[in-house]
């Protein structure tokens, strides 16, 4: 008897586990979704159209499923303007939908609670999939999504590589965090922020991952933010991959409307703060390690400085009679902050420094000194504009 009792118990337990598996044999449902075209919007931007992406998913809610169910896009619908989404059946209508899918979102009657992220991801096509929230309501399984937020476009040119951009509202208002949407809207939905309007929630950041290289043609950076915000302007903070940064503030009201892109006037990125700009000693620096490392800098005890101008160029020299070494740096005479120029390096007796011509940007001019940084490399220079 005992030999057969244990397997019977095990069989009962295995069977019980299978019966209680979440979602096992639950009926499925499929919804067809389209999306509103804004003045440039949603998951990825194309030539006058907006397309669904391969990893897109939505949450579907109903009175019997207030916590929502996740519905995944059918693979063949990626890159299309209309898509089918399949998931566990949520019961009878009315149906309420949220893009992107969010397991933390919930429905209370017809009030949908959602959350906006503090950090968004850069995408060259406009904005990354999953960062522009939309909602839809329907009595059947056809969903017409409407955008919830506004789109702000920052345009930057320059010679650096941008690692992140932040926007801070000049007004006490939340740009991210918890929010609600009344899903019984008649025409278009309205997002109501419930997050506190404290210092932390006034700032949103665009993460540029490994970096976005700037050039002479402005690069567009898109922020998704609550409509109606930035009425008192904002502060823009840009950080580059070499720990440099630029801060600009505007007090001009920005008209951020739901489902509308607001482009700002193009800006040229010029570092206003960095570890290198805080250096004061003449010479050549290596920025590859993050902290400026002296390659050849002026030693008052052993070195001499000289500056020679001829026609439209200047040559700055650090020379040591003790070590019999010299570093000569030549640049154009007429240079402007933010401008890009060719700089010639001549080296005698300096380990690790070779003669070269490099492209540099003039970052700062102060008290007769010039701060120049290599555009596509890791070297930087502090030379004399006047002695």
mmCIF file of C-alpha atoms in Angstrom:
data_model
loop_
_atom_site.group_PDB
_atom_site.id
_atom_site.type_symbol
_atom_site.label_atom_id
_atom_site.label_comp_id
_atom_site.label_asym_id
_atom_site.label_seq_id
_atom_site.Cartn_x
_atom_site.Cartn_y
_atom_site.Cartn_z
ATOM 1 C CA UNK A 1 0.000 0.000 0.000
ATOM 2 C CA UNK A 2 2.668 2.472 0.972
ATOM 3 C CA UNK A 3 4.555 1.913 -2.275
ATOM 4 C CA UNK A 4 1.658 3.388 -4.280
ATOM 5 C CA UNK A 5 0.583 6.129 -1.840
ATOM 6 C CA UNK A 6 3.581 8.412 -2.446
ATOM 7 C CA UNK A 7 3.308 8.492 -6.271
ATOM 8 C CA UNK A 8 -0.422 9.106 -5.923
ATOM 9 C CA UNK A 9 0.237 12.121 -3.688
ATOM 10 C CA UNK A 10 2.833 13.439 -6.075
ATOM 11 C CA UNK A 11 0.441 13.029 -8.986
ATOM 12 C CA UNK A 12 -2.197 14.991 -7.078
ATOM 13 C CA UNK A 13 0.247 17.832 -6.345
ATOM 14 C CA UNK A 14 1.457 18.023 -9.953
ATOM 15 C CA UNK A 15 -2.122 18.099 -11.219
ATOM 16 C CA UNK A 16 -3.049 20.786 -8.697
ATOM 17 C CA UNK A 17 -0.105 22.961 -9.764
ATOM 18 C CA UNK A 18 -1.105 22.749 -13.411
ATOM 19 C CA UNK A 19 -4.702 23.731 -12.685
ATOM 20 C CA UNK A 20 -3.640 26.824 -10.729
ATOM 21 C CA UNK A 21 -1.076 28.227 -13.183
ATOM 22 C CA UNK A 22 -1.838 31.915 -13.792
ATOM 23 C CA UNK A 23 -3.309 32.543 -17.229
ATOM 24 C CA UNK A 24 -3.474 28.808 -18.087
ATOM 25 C CA UNK A 25 -6.049 28.177 -20.836
ATOM 26 C CA UNK A 26 -7.504 31.676 -20.412
ATOM 27 C CA UNK A 27 -9.433 32.881 -23.488
ATOM 28 C CA UNK A 28 -7.593 35.273 -25.776
ATOM 29 C CA UNK A 29 -8.784 38.394 -27.547
ATOM 30 C CA UNK A 30 -7.400 40.556 -30.335
ATOM 31 C CA UNK A 31 -7.783 44.318 -30.709
ATOM 32 C CA UNK A 32 -7.075 46.362 -33.835
ATOM 33 C CA UNK A 33 -5.341 49.669 -33.111
ATOM 34 C CA UNK A 34 -4.706 52.831 -35.068
ATOM 35 C CA UNK A 35 -3.108 55.989 -33.810
ATOM 36 C CA UNK A 36 -3.510 59.715 -34.031
ATOM 37 C CA UNK A 37 -1.040 61.558 -36.233
ATOM 38 C CA UNK A 38 0.180 64.688 -34.520
ATOM 39 C CA UNK A 39 2.311 67.435 -35.928
ATOM 40 C CA UNK A 40 4.973 64.716 -35.565
ATOM 41 C CA UNK A 41 4.179 61.912 -33.185
ATOM 42 C CA UNK A 42 4.271 58.408 -31.695
ATOM 43 C CA UNK A 43 6.177 55.392 -31.648
ATOM 44 C CA UNK A 44 8.485 56.210 -34.544
ATOM 45 C CA UNK A 45 8.204 58.967 -37.116
ATOM 46 C CA UNK A 46 8.245 58.349 -40.843
ATOM 47 C CA UNK A 47 7.627 60.464 -43.921
ATOM 48 C CA UNK A 48 4.353 62.061 -42.824
ATOM 49 C CA UNK A 49 3.178 58.882 -41.064
ATOM 50 C CA UNK A 50 3.519 57.213 -37.681
ATOM 51 C CA UNK A 51 4.355 53.525 -37.403
ATOM 52 C CA UNK A 52 4.018 50.847 -34.760
ATOM 53 C CA UNK A 53 7.246 49.201 -33.589
ATOM 54 C CA UNK A 54 8.139 45.535 -33.167
ATOM 55 C CA UNK A 55 8.256 45.599 -29.351
ATOM 56 C CA UNK A 56 5.090 47.654 -28.832
ATOM 57 C CA UNK A 57 2.540 46.467 -26.292
ATOM 58 C CA UNK A 58 -0.615 47.991 -24.824
ATOM 59 C CA UNK A 59 -2.645 47.551 -21.644
ATOM 60 C CA UNK A 60 -6.394 46.857 -21.946
ATOM 61 C CA UNK A 61 -8.749 47.637 -19.043
ATOM 62 C CA UNK A 62 -12.418 46.985 -18.333
ATOM 63 C CA UNK A 63 -14.740 47.137 -15.334
ATOM 64 C CA UNK A 64 -13.988 43.471 -14.631
ATOM 65 C CA UNK A 65 -10.228 43.889 -15.182
ATOM 66 C CA UNK A 66 -9.252 47.218 -13.538
ATOM 67 C CA UNK A 67 -5.618 46.115 -13.267
ATOM 68 C CA UNK A 68 -5.436 45.634 -17.020
ATOM 69 C CA UNK A 69 -3.971 42.945 -19.244
ATOM 70 C CA UNK A 70 -0.898 43.212 -21.456
ATOM 71 C CA UNK A 71 -1.520 42.850 -25.182
ATOM 72 C CA UNK A 72 1.457 42.292 -27.505
ATOM 73 C CA UNK A 73 1.684 43.410 -31.115
ATOM 74 C CA UNK A 74 1.468 40.779 -33.841
ATOM 75 C CA UNK A 75 4.964 40.508 -35.368
ATOM 76 C CA UNK A 76 3.737 41.090 -38.911
ATOM 77 C CA UNK A 77 2.264 44.469 -37.895
ATOM 78 C CA UNK A 78 5.605 46.097 -37.049
ATOM 79 C CA UNK A 79 6.237 49.055 -39.320
ATOM 80 C CA UNK A 80 2.528 49.463 -40.101
ATOM 81 C CA UNK A 81 0.110 52.285 -39.256
ATOM 82 C CA UNK A 82 -2.510 49.751 -38.087
ATOM 83 C CA UNK A 83 -1.720 46.819 -35.826
ATOM 84 C CA UNK A 84 -3.319 43.863 -34.063
ATOM 85 C CA UNK A 85 -2.641 43.244 -30.367
ATOM 86 C CA UNK A 86 -3.433 39.947 -28.613
ATOM 87 C CA UNK A 87 -3.741 39.107 -24.921
ATOM 88 C CA UNK A 88 -6.003 37.595 -22.258
ATOM 89 C CA UNK A 89 -9.666 38.520 -22.638
ATOM 90 C CA UNK A 90 -10.703 41.305 -20.232
ATOM 91 C CA UNK A 91 -14.445 40.672 -20.431
ATOM 92 C CA UNK A 92 -17.187 42.888 -21.762
ATOM 93 C CA UNK A 93 -16.996 46.482 -23.007
ATOM 94 C CA UNK A 94 -16.452 49.361 -22.597
ATOM 95 C CA UNK A 95 -12.732 48.864 -23.136
ATOM 96 C CA UNK A 96 -9.994 51.318 -22.180
ATOM 97 C CA UNK A 97 -6.471 51.069 -23.567
ATOM 98 C CA UNK A 98 -3.081 52.555 -22.692
ATOM 99 C CA UNK A 99 0.118 52.744 -24.730
ATOM 100 C CA UNK A 100 2.712 51.708 -23.713
ATOM 101 C CA UNK A 101 1.669 48.731 -21.598
ATOM 102 C CA UNK A 102 2.145 49.482 -17.907
ATOM 103 C CA UNK A 103 1.544 46.848 -15.193
ATOM 104 C CA UNK A 104 1.386 49.629 -12.582
ATOM 105 C CA UNK A 105 -1.469 51.465 -14.327
ATOM 106 C CA UNK A 106 -4.994 50.947 -12.965
ATOM 107 C CA UNK A 107 -8.606 51.862 -13.664
ATOM 108 C CA UNK A 108 -11.034 53.215 -11.057
ATOM 109 C CA UNK A 109 -14.422 53.604 -12.682
ATOM 110 C CA UNK A 110 -13.444 55.634 -15.729
ATOM 111 C CA UNK A 111 -10.362 57.257 -14.170
ATOM 112 C CA UNK A 112 -7.097 55.778 -15.437
ATOM 113 C CA UNK A 113 -3.980 56.220 -13.280
ATOM 114 C CA UNK A 114 -0.648 56.185 -15.126
ATOM 115 C CA UNK A 115 2.921 57.432 -14.708
ATOM 116 C CA UNK A 116 5.337 59.367 -16.946
ATOM 117 C CA UNK A 117 9.084 58.521 -16.781
ATOM 118 C CA UNK A 118 11.739 60.933 -15.509
ATOM 119 C CA UNK A 119 14.243 59.737 -18.125
ATOM 120 C CA UNK A 120 13.458 59.344 -21.819
ATOM 121 C CA UNK A 121 15.604 57.719 -24.511
ATOM 122 C CA UNK A 122 16.909 59.550 -27.565
ATOM 123 C CA UNK A 123 15.889 58.296 -30.995
ATOM 124 C CA UNK A 124 17.023 59.868 -34.275
ATOM 125 C CA UNK A 125 13.556 59.463 -35.790
ATOM 126 C CA UNK A 126 11.817 61.610 -33.172
ATOM 127 C CA UNK A 127 11.434 59.744 -29.910
ATOM 128 C CA UNK A 128 11.995 56.188 -28.793
ATOM 129 C CA UNK A 129 9.151 53.643 -28.814
ATOM 130 C CA UNK A 130 7.296 53.550 -25.513
ATOM 131 C CA UNK A 131 7.827 57.158 -24.449
ATOM 132 C CA UNK A 132 4.833 58.909 -26.011
ATOM 133 C CA UNK A 133 1.744 57.798 -24.019
ATOM 134 C CA UNK A 134 -1.603 57.363 -25.744
ATOM 135 C CA UNK A 135 -5.061 56.185 -24.671
ATOM 136 C CA UNK A 136 -8.135 54.834 -26.416
ATOM 137 C CA UNK A 137 -11.684 53.897 -25.416
ATOM 138 C CA UNK A 138 -14.044 51.676 -27.366
ATOM 139 C CA UNK A 139 -17.265 49.695 -27.174
ATOM 140 C CA UNK A 140 -15.819 47.089 -29.538
ATOM 141 C CA UNK A 141 -12.325 45.784 -30.250
ATOM 142 C CA UNK A 142 -11.274 48.628 -32.512
ATOM 143 C CA UNK A 143 -9.039 51.177 -30.796
ATOM 144 C CA UNK A 144 -8.248 54.679 -32.041
ATOM 145 C CA UNK A 145 -5.393 55.922 -29.878
ATOM 146 C CA UNK A 146 -5.049 59.600 -28.953
ATOM 147 C CA UNK A 147 -1.837 61.277 -27.801
ATOM 148 C CA UNK A 148 -1.728 62.523 -24.214
ATOM 149 C CA UNK A 149 1.336 64.753 -24.281
ATOM 150 C CA UNK A 150 3.072 67.570 -26.113
ATOM 151 C CA UNK A 151 6.362 67.308 -27.970
ATOM 152 C CA UNK A 152 9.222 69.792 -27.499
ATOM 153 C CA UNK A 153 12.060 69.800 -30.039
ATOM 154 C CA UNK A 154 15.507 71.096 -29.079
ATOM 155 C CA UNK A 155 17.849 71.719 -32.037
ATOM 156 C CA UNK A 156 21.614 71.672 -31.454
ATOM 157 C CA UNK A 157 24.644 72.154 -33.680
ATOM 158 C CA UNK A 158 28.315 72.163 -32.701
ATOM 159 C CA UNK A 159 31.373 69.949 -32.652
ATOM 160 C CA UNK A 160 30.837 67.849 -29.506
ATOM 161 C CA UNK A 161 29.093 64.553 -28.775
ATOM 162 C CA UNK A 162 26.036 64.935 -26.549
ATOM 163 C CA UNK A 163 25.470 62.371 -23.790
ATOM 164 C CA UNK A 164 22.314 63.811 -22.199
ATOM 165 C CA UNK A 165 19.980 66.804 -22.195
ATOM 166 C CA UNK A 166 17.758 67.965 -19.339
ATOM 167 C CA UNK A 167 14.878 70.420 -19.214
ATOM 168 C CA UNK A 168 13.855 72.067 -15.947
ATOM 169 C CA UNK A 169 10.648 74.069 -15.796
ATOM 170 C CA UNK A 170 11.036 77.608 -14.465
ATOM 171 C CA UNK A 171 7.633 77.158 -12.841
ATOM 172 C CA UNK A 172 6.722 74.841 -9.970
ATOM 173 C CA UNK A 173 5.093 72.130 -12.108
ATOM 174 C CA UNK A 174 5.625 68.401 -12.548
ATOM 175 C CA UNK A 175 6.997 67.188 -15.878
ATOM 176 C CA UNK A 176 7.002 63.505 -14.889
ATOM 177 C CA UNK A 177 5.476 61.175 -12.318
ATOM 178 C CA UNK A 178 1.934 60.077 -11.532
ATOM 179 C CA UNK A 179 -1.031 61.340 -13.525
ATOM 180 C CA UNK A 180 -4.660 60.530 -14.308
ATOM 181 C CA UNK A 181 -6.811 60.493 -17.439
ATOM 182 C CA UNK A 182 -10.617 60.656 -17.433
ATOM 183 C CA UNK A 183 -11.431 57.938 -19.960
ATOM 184 C CA UNK A 184 -15.014 59.112 -20.540
ATOM 185 C CA UNK A 185 -13.677 61.973 -22.680
ATOM 186 C CA UNK A 186 -15.868 63.089 -25.581
ATOM 187 C CA UNK A 187 -13.302 64.123 -28.193
ATOM 188 C CA UNK A 188 -9.713 64.140 -26.929
ATOM 189 C CA UNK A 189 -8.248 63.012 -23.587
ATOM 190 C CA UNK A 190 -6.696 65.342 -21.024
ATOM 191 C CA UNK A 191 -3.739 64.393 -18.836
ATOM 192 C CA UNK A 192 -3.851 65.657 -15.240
ATOM 193 C CA UNK A 193 -0.563 65.491 -13.345
ATOM 194 C CA UNK A 194 -0.896 64.313 -9.731
ATOM 195 C CA UNK A 195 2.848 64.130 -8.987
ATOM 196 C CA UNK A 196 4.139 66.806 -6.593
ATOM 197 C CA UNK A 197 5.442 69.983 -8.227
ATOM 198 C CA UNK A 198 8.729 69.756 -6.309
ATOM 199 C CA UNK A 199 12.268 70.316 -7.589
ATOM 200 C CA UNK A 200 12.754 66.662 -8.535
ATOM 201 C CA UNK A 201 9.628 66.492 -10.702
ATOM 202 C CA UNK A 202 10.395 69.768 -12.506
ATOM 203 C CA UNK A 203 13.213 68.143 -14.506
ATOM 204 C CA UNK A 204 13.106 65.537 -17.277
ATOM 205 C CA UNK A 205 16.183 64.072 -18.959
ATOM 206 C CA UNK A 206 16.846 62.736 -22.442
ATOM 207 C CA UNK A 207 19.460 59.958 -22.310
ATOM 208 C CA UNK A 208 21.587 59.850 -25.468
ATOM 209 C CA UNK A 209 23.234 56.532 -24.534
ATOM 210 C CA UNK A 210 26.675 56.316 -26.185
ATOM 211 C CA UNK A 211 26.318 59.861 -27.502
ATOM 212 C CA UNK A 212 24.920 61.869 -30.398
ATOM 213 C CA UNK A 213 27.526 63.619 -32.525
ATOM 214 C CA UNK A 214 26.762 67.217 -33.440
ATOM 215 C CA UNK A 215 27.731 68.958 -36.662
ATOM 216 C CA UNK A 216 27.074 72.115 -38.629
ATOM 217 C CA UNK A 217 23.485 71.009 -39.370
ATOM 218 C CA UNK A 218 21.310 71.091 -36.218
ATOM 219 C CA UNK A 219 20.372 67.729 -34.710
ATOM 220 C CA UNK A 220 16.820 67.390 -33.369
ATOM 221 C CA UNK A 221 16.216 66.141 -29.815
ATOM 222 C CA UNK A 222 12.597 65.449 -28.792
ATOM 223 C CA UNK A 223 11.054 65.620 -25.316
ATOM 224 C CA UNK A 224 7.607 64.242 -24.478
ATOM 225 C CA UNK A 225 6.036 66.329 -21.725
ATOM 226 C CA UNK A 226 2.619 67.219 -20.271
ATOM 227 C CA UNK A 227 0.653 69.695 -22.367
ATOM 228 C CA UNK A 228 0.330 73.196 -20.943
ATOM 229 C CA UNK A 229 3.667 73.118 -19.112
ATOM 230 C CA UNK A 230 6.648 75.495 -19.564
ATOM 231 C CA UNK A 231 4.409 78.575 -19.591
ATOM 232 C CA UNK A 232 7.191 80.464 -17.785
ATOM 233 C CA UNK A 233 10.013 78.996 -19.873
ATOM 234 C CA UNK A 234 12.657 76.461 -18.918
ATOM 235 C CA UNK A 235 16.348 75.885 -18.240
ATOM 236 C CA UNK A 236 18.229 73.690 -20.707
ATOM 237 C CA UNK A 237 21.245 71.668 -19.559
ATOM 238 C CA UNK A 238 23.361 69.802 -22.122
ATOM 239 C CA UNK A 239 26.180 67.409 -21.161
ATOM 240 C CA UNK A 240 28.763 65.992 -23.566
ATOM 241 C CA UNK A 241 30.838 62.813 -23.497
ATOM 242 C CA UNK A 242 33.933 64.653 -22.202
ATOM 243 C CA UNK A 243 32.199 65.923 -19.047
ATOM 244 C CA UNK A 244 31.569 69.338 -20.544
ATOM 245 C CA UNK A 245 28.218 71.068 -20.196
ATOM 246 C CA UNK A 246 26.202 74.055 -21.332
ATOM 247 C CA UNK A 247 23.305 75.706 -19.528
ATOM 248 C CA UNK A 248 20.826 78.051 -21.181
ATOM 249 C CA UNK A 249 17.707 79.614 -19.710
ATOM 250 C CA UNK A 250 14.684 81.041 -21.464
ATOM 251 C CA UNK A 251 11.928 82.988 -19.742
ATOM 252 C CA UNK A 252 9.792 82.996 -22.880
ATOM 253 C CA UNK A 253 6.553 81.045 -22.619
ATOM 254 C CA UNK A 254 6.524 77.822 -24.632
ATOM 255 C CA UNK A 255 3.176 76.819 -26.127
ATOM 256 C CA UNK A 256 3.104 73.093 -25.365
ATOM 257 C CA UNK A 257 -0.140 71.682 -26.765
ATOM 258 C CA UNK A 258 -1.373 68.099 -26.748
ATOM 259 C CA UNK A 259 -0.312 66.215 -29.873
ATOM 260 C CA UNK A 260 1.657 69.168 -31.265
ATOM 261 C CA UNK A 261 5.411 69.478 -31.704
ATOM 262 C CA UNK A 262 6.945 72.782 -30.589
ATOM 263 C CA UNK A 263 10.370 73.406 -32.196
ATOM 264 C CA UNK A 264 12.792 75.763 -30.465
ATOM 265 C CA UNK A 265 15.210 78.023 -32.332
ATOM 266 C CA UNK A 266 18.518 76.254 -33.144
ATOM 267 C CA UNK A 267 21.342 76.584 -30.610
ATOM 268 C CA UNK A 268 25.084 76.083 -30.996
ATOM 269 C CA UNK A 269 26.467 73.863 -28.256
ATOM 270 C CA UNK A 270 29.497 75.445 -26.596
ATOM 271 C CA UNK A 271 30.821 74.189 -23.284
ATOM 272 C CA UNK A 272 30.264 76.673 -20.471
ATOM 273 C CA UNK A 273 31.627 74.364 -17.777
ATOM 274 C CA UNK A 274 33.935 71.330 -17.713
ATOM 275 C CA UNK A 275 36.961 70.016 -15.800
ATOM 276 C CA UNK A 276 39.150 71.299 -18.638
ATOM 277 C CA UNK A 277 37.684 74.818 -18.577
ATOM 278 C CA UNK A 278 38.549 74.952 -14.884
ATOM 279 C CA UNK A 279 42.248 74.458 -15.688
ATOM 280 C CA UNK A 280 44.411 77.591 -15.733
ATOM 281 C CA UNK A 281 47.924 76.429 -16.617
ATOM 282 C CA UNK A 282 49.201 76.910 -20.176
ATOM 283 C CA UNK A 283 49.847 73.725 -22.093
ATOM 284 C CA UNK A 284 48.455 70.590 -23.686
ATOM 285 C CA UNK A 285 46.047 68.192 -21.920
ATOM 286 C CA UNK A 286 44.742 64.674 -22.519
ATOM 287 C CA UNK A 287 40.991 64.378 -21.801
ATOM 288 C CA UNK A 288 40.600 60.662 -22.566
ATOM 289 C CA UNK A 289 40.463 59.695 -18.897
ATOM 290 C CA UNK A 290 37.726 62.160 -17.993
ATOM 291 C CA UNK A 291 39.977 64.277 -15.779
ATOM 292 C CA UNK A 292 42.375 66.534 -17.747
ATOM 293 C CA UNK A 293 45.855 64.988 -17.641
ATOM 294 C CA UNK A 294 48.809 67.291 -18.413
ATOM 295 C CA UNK A 295 50.766 66.216 -21.502
ATOM 296 C CA UNK A 296 53.034 69.252 -21.520
ATOM 297 C CA UNK A 297 52.235 72.201 -19.276
ATOM 298 C CA UNK A 298 54.091 75.341 -18.299
ATOM 299 C CA UNK A 299 56.518 75.058 -15.379
ATOM 300 C CA UNK A 300 57.355 78.530 -14.127
ATOM 301 C CA UNK A 301 60.656 77.352 -12.620
ATOM 302 C CA UNK A 302 62.123 75.904 -15.812
ATOM 303 C CA UNK A 303 60.063 77.051 -18.800
ATOM 304 C CA UNK A 304 59.765 80.174 -20.901
ATOM 305 C CA UNK A 305 56.698 81.450 -22.759
ATOM 306 C CA UNK A 306 56.661 83.213 -26.102
ATOM 307 C CA UNK A 307 53.923 84.456 -28.429
ATOM 308 C CA UNK A 308 54.537 85.488 -32.031
ATOM 309 C CA UNK A 309 51.954 86.871 -34.441
ATOM 310 C CA UNK A 310 52.523 87.093 -38.159
ATOM 311 C CA UNK A 311 49.958 88.180 -40.725
ATOM 312 C CA UNK A 312 46.791 86.230 -39.834
ATOM 313 C CA UNK A 313 48.269 83.600 -37.478
ATOM 314 C CA UNK A 314 49.704 83.271 -33.976
ATOM 315 C CA UNK A 315 52.288 80.826 -32.618
ATOM 316 C CA UNK A 316 52.479 80.135 -28.905
ATOM 317 C CA UNK A 317 55.588 78.421 -27.519
ATOM 318 C CA UNK A 318 56.480 76.729 -24.228
ATOM 319 C CA UNK A 319 60.238 76.163 -24.159
ATOM 320 C CA UNK A 320 62.573 74.635 -21.580
ATOM 321 C CA UNK A 321 66.311 75.346 -21.678
ATOM 322 C CA UNK A 322 66.798 72.748 -18.947
ATOM 323 C CA UNK A 323 65.185 69.802 -20.740
ATOM 324 C CA UNK A 324 65.854 71.220 -24.214
ATOM 325 C CA UNK A 325 62.210 70.710 -25.177
ATOM 326 C CA UNK A 326 59.633 72.910 -26.842
ATOM 327 C CA UNK A 327 55.930 72.798 -27.661
ATOM 328 C CA UNK A 328 54.672 75.143 -30.377
ATOM 329 C CA UNK A 329 50.970 75.643 -31.084
ATOM 330 C CA UNK A 330 49.826 77.718 -34.074
ATOM 331 C CA UNK A 331 46.277 78.973 -34.687
ATOM 332 C CA UNK A 332 44.520 81.614 -36.784
ATOM 333 C CA UNK A 333 44.706 85.086 -35.284
ATOM 334 C CA UNK A 334 40.996 85.821 -35.669
ATOM 335 C CA UNK A 335 38.898 83.298 -33.739
ATOM 336 C CA UNK A 336 35.429 83.403 -32.176
ATOM 337 C CA UNK A 337 33.897 81.432 -29.316
ATOM 338 C CA UNK A 338 32.300 78.274 -30.691
ATOM 339 C CA UNK A 339 34.216 78.472 -33.949
ATOM 340 C CA UNK A 340 36.058 75.525 -35.470
ATOM 341 C CA UNK A 341 39.693 76.010 -36.537
ATOM 342 C CA UNK A 342 42.831 74.121 -37.547
ATOM 343 C CA UNK A 343 45.613 74.034 -34.956
ATOM 344 C CA UNK A 344 49.180 72.983 -35.765
ATOM 345 C CA UNK A 345 51.321 71.185 -33.175
ATOM 346 C CA UNK A 346 55.120 71.136 -33.338
ATOM 347 C CA UNK A 347 56.958 69.220 -30.648
ATOM 348 C CA UNK A 348 60.644 68.881 -29.769
ATOM 349 C CA UNK A 349 61.726 66.585 -26.947
ATOM 350 C CA UNK A 350 58.235 65.980 -25.529
ATOM 351 C CA UNK A 351 57.418 62.320 -24.959
ATOM 352 C CA UNK A 352 54.131 61.233 -26.528
ATOM 353 C CA UNK A 353 53.619 64.431 -28.543
ATOM 354 C CA UNK A 354 53.977 64.339 -32.315
ATOM 355 C CA UNK A 355 53.711 66.998 -34.969
ATOM 356 C CA UNK A 356 50.135 67.177 -36.229
ATOM 357 C CA UNK A 357 47.340 69.363 -37.532
ATOM 358 C CA UNK A 358 44.069 68.953 -35.633
ATOM 359 C CA UNK A 359 40.635 70.532 -35.737
ATOM 360 C CA UNK A 360 39.715 72.397 -32.549
ATOM 361 C CA UNK A 361 36.872 74.481 -31.140
ATOM 362 C CA UNK A 362 37.491 77.690 -29.217
ATOM 363 C CA UNK A 363 35.569 77.216 -25.973
ATOM 364 C CA UNK A 364 36.670 80.151 -23.869
ATOM 365 C CA UNK A 365 38.639 83.397 -24.032
ATOM 366 C CA UNK A 366 39.475 85.091 -20.766
ATOM 367 C CA UNK A 367 42.230 87.373 -19.469
ATOM 368 C CA UNK A 368 44.435 86.806 -22.502
ATOM 369 C CA UNK A 369 44.085 83.013 -22.448
ATOM 370 C CA UNK A 370 42.387 80.770 -24.993
ATOM 371 C CA UNK A 371 40.881 77.346 -24.212
ATOM 372 C CA UNK A 372 40.719 75.071 -27.281
ATOM 373 C CA UNK A 373 39.495 71.489 -27.485
ATOM 374 C CA UNK A 374 40.064 68.948 -30.233
ATOM 375 C CA UNK A 375 36.840 68.343 -32.148
ATOM 376 C CA UNK A 376 37.214 64.636 -32.888
ATOM 377 C CA UNK A 377 39.904 63.665 -30.406
ATOM 378 C CA UNK A 378 40.937 63.829 -26.775
ATOM 379 C CA UNK A 379 43.456 66.675 -26.660
ATOM 380 C CA UNK A 380 42.899 70.205 -25.424
ATOM 381 C CA UNK A 381 45.084 73.299 -25.226
ATOM 382 C CA UNK A 382 45.404 76.443 -23.159
ATOM 383 C CA UNK A 383 47.440 79.023 -25.036
ATOM 384 C CA UNK A 384 48.044 82.740 -24.828
ATOM 385 C CA UNK A 385 45.994 85.099 -26.920
ATOM 386 C CA UNK A 386 48.149 87.903 -25.596
ATOM 387 C CA UNK A 387 51.179 88.114 -23.291
#
